[in-house]
PDB file of C-alpha atoms in Angstrom:
ATOM      1  CA  GLU A 298    -124.628 -62.698 -28.179  1.00  0.00           C
ATOM      2  CA  VAL A 299    -128.121 -61.333 -27.602  1.00  0.00           C
ATOM      3  CA  GLN A 300    -130.782 -63.498 -29.213  1.00  0.00           C
ATOM      4  CA  LEU A 301    -134.515 -62.880 -29.283  1.00  0.00           C
ATOM      5  CA  VAL A 302    -136.807 -65.357 -30.996  1.00  0.00           C
ATOM      6  CA  GLU A 303    -140.469 -64.492 -31.452  1.00  0.00           C
ATOM      7  CA  SER A 304    -143.243 -66.989 -32.094  1.00  0.00           C
ATOM      8  CA  GLY A 305    -147.004 -67.285 -31.946  1.00  0.00           C
ATOM      9  CA  GLY A 306    -148.059 -65.145 -34.871  1.00  0.00           C
ATOM     10  CA  GLY A 307    -150.538 -66.291 -37.476  1.00  0.00           C
ATOM     11  CA  LEU A 308    -153.718 -65.566 -39.373  1.00  0.00           C
ATOM     12  CA  VAL A 309    -156.753 -64.749 -37.264  1.00  0.00           C
ATOM     13  CA  GLN A 310    -160.153 -63.257 -37.910  1.00  0.00           C
ATOM     14  CA  SER A 311    -161.107 -59.834 -36.642  1.00  0.00           C
ATOM     15  CA  GLY A 312    -162.095 -60.086 -32.995  1.00  0.00           C
ATOM     16  CA  GLY A 313    -159.846 -63.056 -32.396  1.00  0.00           C
ATOM     17  CA  SER A 314    -156.870 -63.505 -30.112  1.00  0.00           C
ATOM     18  CA  LEU A 315    -153.223 -64.503 -30.319  1.00  0.00           C
ATOM     19  CA  ARG A 316    -150.469 -64.913 -27.770  1.00  0.00           C
ATOM     20  CA  LEU A 317    -147.011 -63.960 -28.903  1.00  0.00           C
ATOM     21  CA  SER A 318    -143.903 -65.265 -27.173  1.00  0.00           C
ATOM     22  CA  CYS A 319    -140.296 -64.156 -27.196  1.00  0.00           C
ATOM     23  CA  ALA A 320    -137.469 -66.388 -26.015  1.00  0.00           C
ATOM     24  CA  ALA A 321    -134.445 -64.428 -24.865  1.00  0.00           C
ATOM     25  CA  SER A 322    -130.839 -65.542 -24.447  1.00  0.00           C
ATOM     26  CA  GLY A 323    -127.333 -64.133 -24.339  1.00  0.00           C
ATOM     27  CA  PHE A 324    -127.958 -61.490 -21.666  1.00  0.00           C
ATOM     28  CA  THR A 325    -129.286 -61.182 -18.115  1.00  0.00           C
ATOM     29  CA  PHE A 326    -132.955 -61.001 -19.034  1.00  0.00           C
ATOM     30  CA  SER A 327    -134.221 -60.237 -15.538  1.00  0.00           C
ATOM     31  CA  ILE A 328    -132.472 -56.863 -15.246  1.00  0.00           C
ATOM     32  CA  TYR A 329    -133.770 -55.374 -18.467  1.00  0.00           C
ATOM     33  CA  ALA A 330    -137.050 -53.779 -19.401  1.00  0.00           C
ATOM     34  CA  MET A 331    -138.463 -55.328 -22.556  1.00  0.00           C
ATOM     35  CA  SER A 332    -140.676 -54.043 -25.314  1.00  0.00           C
ATOM     36  CA  TRP A 333    -142.845 -55.087 -28.215  1.00  0.00           C
ATOM     37  CA  VAL A 334    -142.901 -53.055 -31.398  1.00  0.00           C
ATOM     38  CA  ARG A 335    -144.590 -53.703 -34.736  1.00  0.00           C
ATOM     39  CA  GLN A 336    -144.292 -52.701 -38.355  1.00  0.00           C
ATOM     40  CA  ALA A 337    -147.248 -52.780 -40.708  1.00  0.00           C
ATOM     41  CA  PRO A 338    -146.702 -53.135 -44.454  1.00  0.00           C
ATOM     42  CA  GLY A 339    -145.443 -49.865 -45.906  1.00  0.00           C
ATOM     43  CA  LYS A 340    -145.315 -48.151 -42.531  1.00  0.00           C
ATOM     44  CA  GLY A 341    -142.674 -47.284 -39.980  1.00  0.00           C
ATOM     45  CA  LEU A 342    -141.901 -49.008 -36.735  1.00  0.00           C
ATOM     46  CA  GLU A 343    -144.566 -48.502 -34.036  1.00  0.00           C
ATOM     47  CA  TRP A 344    -144.130 -49.004 -30.301  1.00  0.00           C
ATOM     48  CA  VAL A 345    -146.772 -51.308 -28.824  1.00  0.00           C
ATOM     49  CA  SER A 346    -145.907 -52.015 -25.206  1.00  0.00           C
ATOM     50  CA  SER A 347    -143.115 -52.165 -22.634  1.00  0.00           C
ATOM     51  CA  ILE A 348    -142.647 -53.855 -19.287  1.00  0.00           C
ATOM     52  CA  SER A 349    -140.265 -53.184 -16.419  1.00  0.00           C
ATOM     53  CA  SER A 350    -137.547 -55.645 -15.479  1.00  0.00           C
ATOM     54  CA  ASN A 351    -139.560 -57.097 -12.585  1.00  0.00           C
ATOM     55  CA  GLY A 352    -142.808 -57.111 -14.544  1.00  0.00           C
ATOM     56  CA  ARG A 353    -144.649 -54.862 -12.126  1.00  0.00           C
ATOM     57  CA  THR A 354    -144.996 -51.858 -14.421  1.00  0.00           C
ATOM     58  CA  THR A 355    -146.440 -51.999 -17.901  1.00  0.00           C
ATOM     59  CA  TYR A 356    -146.957 -49.410 -20.606  1.00  0.00           C
ATOM     60  CA  TYR A 357    -149.191 -49.493 -23.671  1.00  0.00           C
ATOM     61  CA  ALA A 358    -149.669 -47.441 -26.782  1.00  0.00           C
ATOM     62  CA  ASP A 359    -153.083 -45.821 -27.020  1.00  0.00           C
ATOM     63  CA  SER A 360    -153.789 -47.810 -30.171  1.00  0.00           C
ATOM     64  CA  VAL A 361    -153.737 -51.115 -28.269  1.00  0.00           C
ATOM     65  CA  LYS A 362    -154.611 -50.137 -24.701  1.00  0.00           C
ATOM     66  CA  GLY A 363    -157.342 -52.369 -23.295  1.00  0.00           C
ATOM     67  CA  ARG A 364    -156.796 -55.061 -25.936  1.00  0.00           C
ATOM     68  CA  VAL A 365    -153.210 -56.081 -25.269  1.00  0.00           C
ATOM     69  CA  THR A 366    -151.430 -57.463 -22.214  1.00  0.00           C
ATOM     70  CA  ILE A 367    -147.675 -57.678 -21.873  1.00  0.00           C
ATOM     71  CA  SER A 368    -146.100 -60.055 -19.373  1.00  0.00           C
ATOM     72  CA  ARG A 369    -142.827 -61.820 -18.671  1.00  0.00           C
ATOM     73  CA  ASP A 370    -141.442 -64.860 -16.897  1.00  0.00           C
ATOM     74  CA  ASN A 371    -137.924 -64.100 -15.721  1.00  0.00           C
ATOM     75  CA  ALA A 372    -137.377 -67.704 -14.631  1.00  0.00           C
ATOM     76  CA  LYS A 373    -137.916 -68.783 -18.249  1.00  0.00           C
ATOM     77  CA  ASN A 374    -136.296 -65.752 -19.927  1.00  0.00           C
ATOM     78  CA  ALA A 375    -139.557 -65.249 -21.767  1.00  0.00           C
ATOM     79  CA  LEU A 376    -141.634 -62.255 -22.827  1.00  0.00           C
ATOM     80  CA  TYR A 377    -145.272 -62.476 -23.888  1.00  0.00           C
ATOM     81  CA  LEU A 378    -147.879 -60.344 -25.621  1.00  0.00           C
ATOM     82  CA  GLN A 379    -151.530 -61.344 -25.388  1.00  0.00           C
ATOM     83  CA  LEU A 380    -153.497 -59.786 -28.232  1.00  0.00           C
ATOM     84  CA  ASP A 381    -157.297 -59.734 -27.871  1.00  0.00           C
ATOM     85  CA  SER A 382    -160.119 -58.186 -29.875  1.00  0.00           C
ATOM     86  CA  LEU A 383    -157.797 -58.010 -32.840  1.00  0.00           C
ATOM     87  CA  LYS A 384    -158.534 -55.538 -35.627  1.00  0.00           C
ATOM     88  CA  THR A 385    -157.403 -55.523 -39.240  1.00  0.00           C
ATOM     89  CA  GLU A 386    -155.177 -52.555 -38.424  1.00  0.00           C
ATOM     90  CA  ASP A 387    -153.228 -54.769 -36.021  1.00  0.00           C
ATOM     91  CA  THR A 388    -151.818 -56.632 -39.026  1.00  0.00           C
ATOM     92  CA  ALA A 389    -148.042 -56.261 -38.796  1.00  0.00           C
ATOM     93  CA  MET A 390    -144.744 -57.939 -38.087  1.00  0.00           C
ATOM     94  CA  TYR A 391    -144.310 -57.982 -34.324  1.00  0.00           C
ATOM     95  CA  TYR A 392    -140.861 -57.777 -32.769  1.00  0.00           C
ATOM     96  CA  CYS A 393    -139.683 -58.090 -29.209  1.00  0.00           C
ATOM     97  CA  ALA A 394    -136.881 -55.738 -28.276  1.00  0.00           C
ATOM     98  CA  LYS A 395    -134.344 -55.643 -25.476  1.00  0.00           C
ATOM     99  CA  ASP A 396    -134.792 -52.677 -23.139  1.00  0.00           C
ATOM    100  CA  ALA A 397    -137.203 -49.760 -23.278  1.00  0.00           C
ATOM    101  CA  VAL A 398    -137.686 -47.889 -26.526  1.00  0.00           C
ATOM    102  CA  ARG A 399    -136.557 -44.324 -27.133  1.00  0.00           C
ATOM    103  CA  PHE A 400    -137.623 -41.544 -29.431  1.00  0.00           C
ATOM    104  CA  ILE A 401    -134.699 -39.634 -30.863  1.00  0.00           C
ATOM    105  CA  GLN A 402    -135.563 -36.660 -33.052  1.00  0.00           C
ATOM    106  CA  GLY A 403    -138.981 -38.166 -33.612  1.00  0.00           C
ATOM    107  CA  ALA A 404    -137.669 -41.559 -34.660  1.00  0.00           C
ATOM    108  CA  LEU A 405    -138.395 -44.725 -32.686  1.00  0.00           C
ATOM    109  CA  VAL A 406    -135.172 -46.378 -31.596  1.00  0.00           C
ATOM    110  CA  THR A 407    -135.099 -49.845 -30.083  1.00  0.00           C
ATOM    111  CA  GLY A 408    -132.502 -52.169 -28.663  1.00  0.00           C
ATOM    112  CA  THR A 409    -131.718 -55.473 -30.275  1.00  0.00           C
ATOM    113  CA  ARG A 410    -134.804 -57.018 -31.917  1.00  0.00           C
ATOM    114  CA  GLY A 411    -135.658 -60.502 -32.976  1.00  0.00           C
ATOM    115  CA  GLN A 412    -136.623 -61.603 -36.465  1.00  0.00           C
ATOM    116  CA  GLY A 413    -140.281 -60.973 -35.790  1.00  0.00           C
ATOM    117  CA  THR A 414    -143.501 -62.938 -36.000  1.00  0.00           C
ATOM    118  CA  GLN A 415    -146.233 -62.041 -38.484  1.00  0.00           C
ATOM    119  CA  VAL A 416    -149.751 -61.274 -37.282  1.00  0.00           C
ATOM    120  CA  THR A 417    -152.411 -61.046 -39.977  1.00  0.00           C
ATOM    121  CA  VAL A 418    -155.976 -60.120 -39.088  1.00  0.00           C
ATOM    122  CA  SER A 419    -158.646 -60.790 -41.678  1.00  0.00           C
ATOM    123  CA  PRO A 420    -161.967 -58.889 -41.797  1.00  0.00           C
TER     124      PRO A 420
END
């Protein structure tokens, strides 16, 4: 059974930093791309970042580019998201997701996601 458990969220002031972690189990982590997505209150799911299976290629949404760094440790079956220069608009539930994301008829579709970790950025 695929399990993804996120941690590291919290309340931080604008301009602050957080490091999110995702512990993966139940599948061969090292052969899958992984992604982070987020959902702000009252809004739809938004893709944040993805990383290739070997960690050498990374992708970022324009809204976070330059402020976010995705990384992984295949030996630990772990995925990370370093959030810097946080803004109030970054407030959301952050989820890690197995595999790359897809857009089908305009809708964001992800693989299995964890339960999420809440990031709240105060002014």
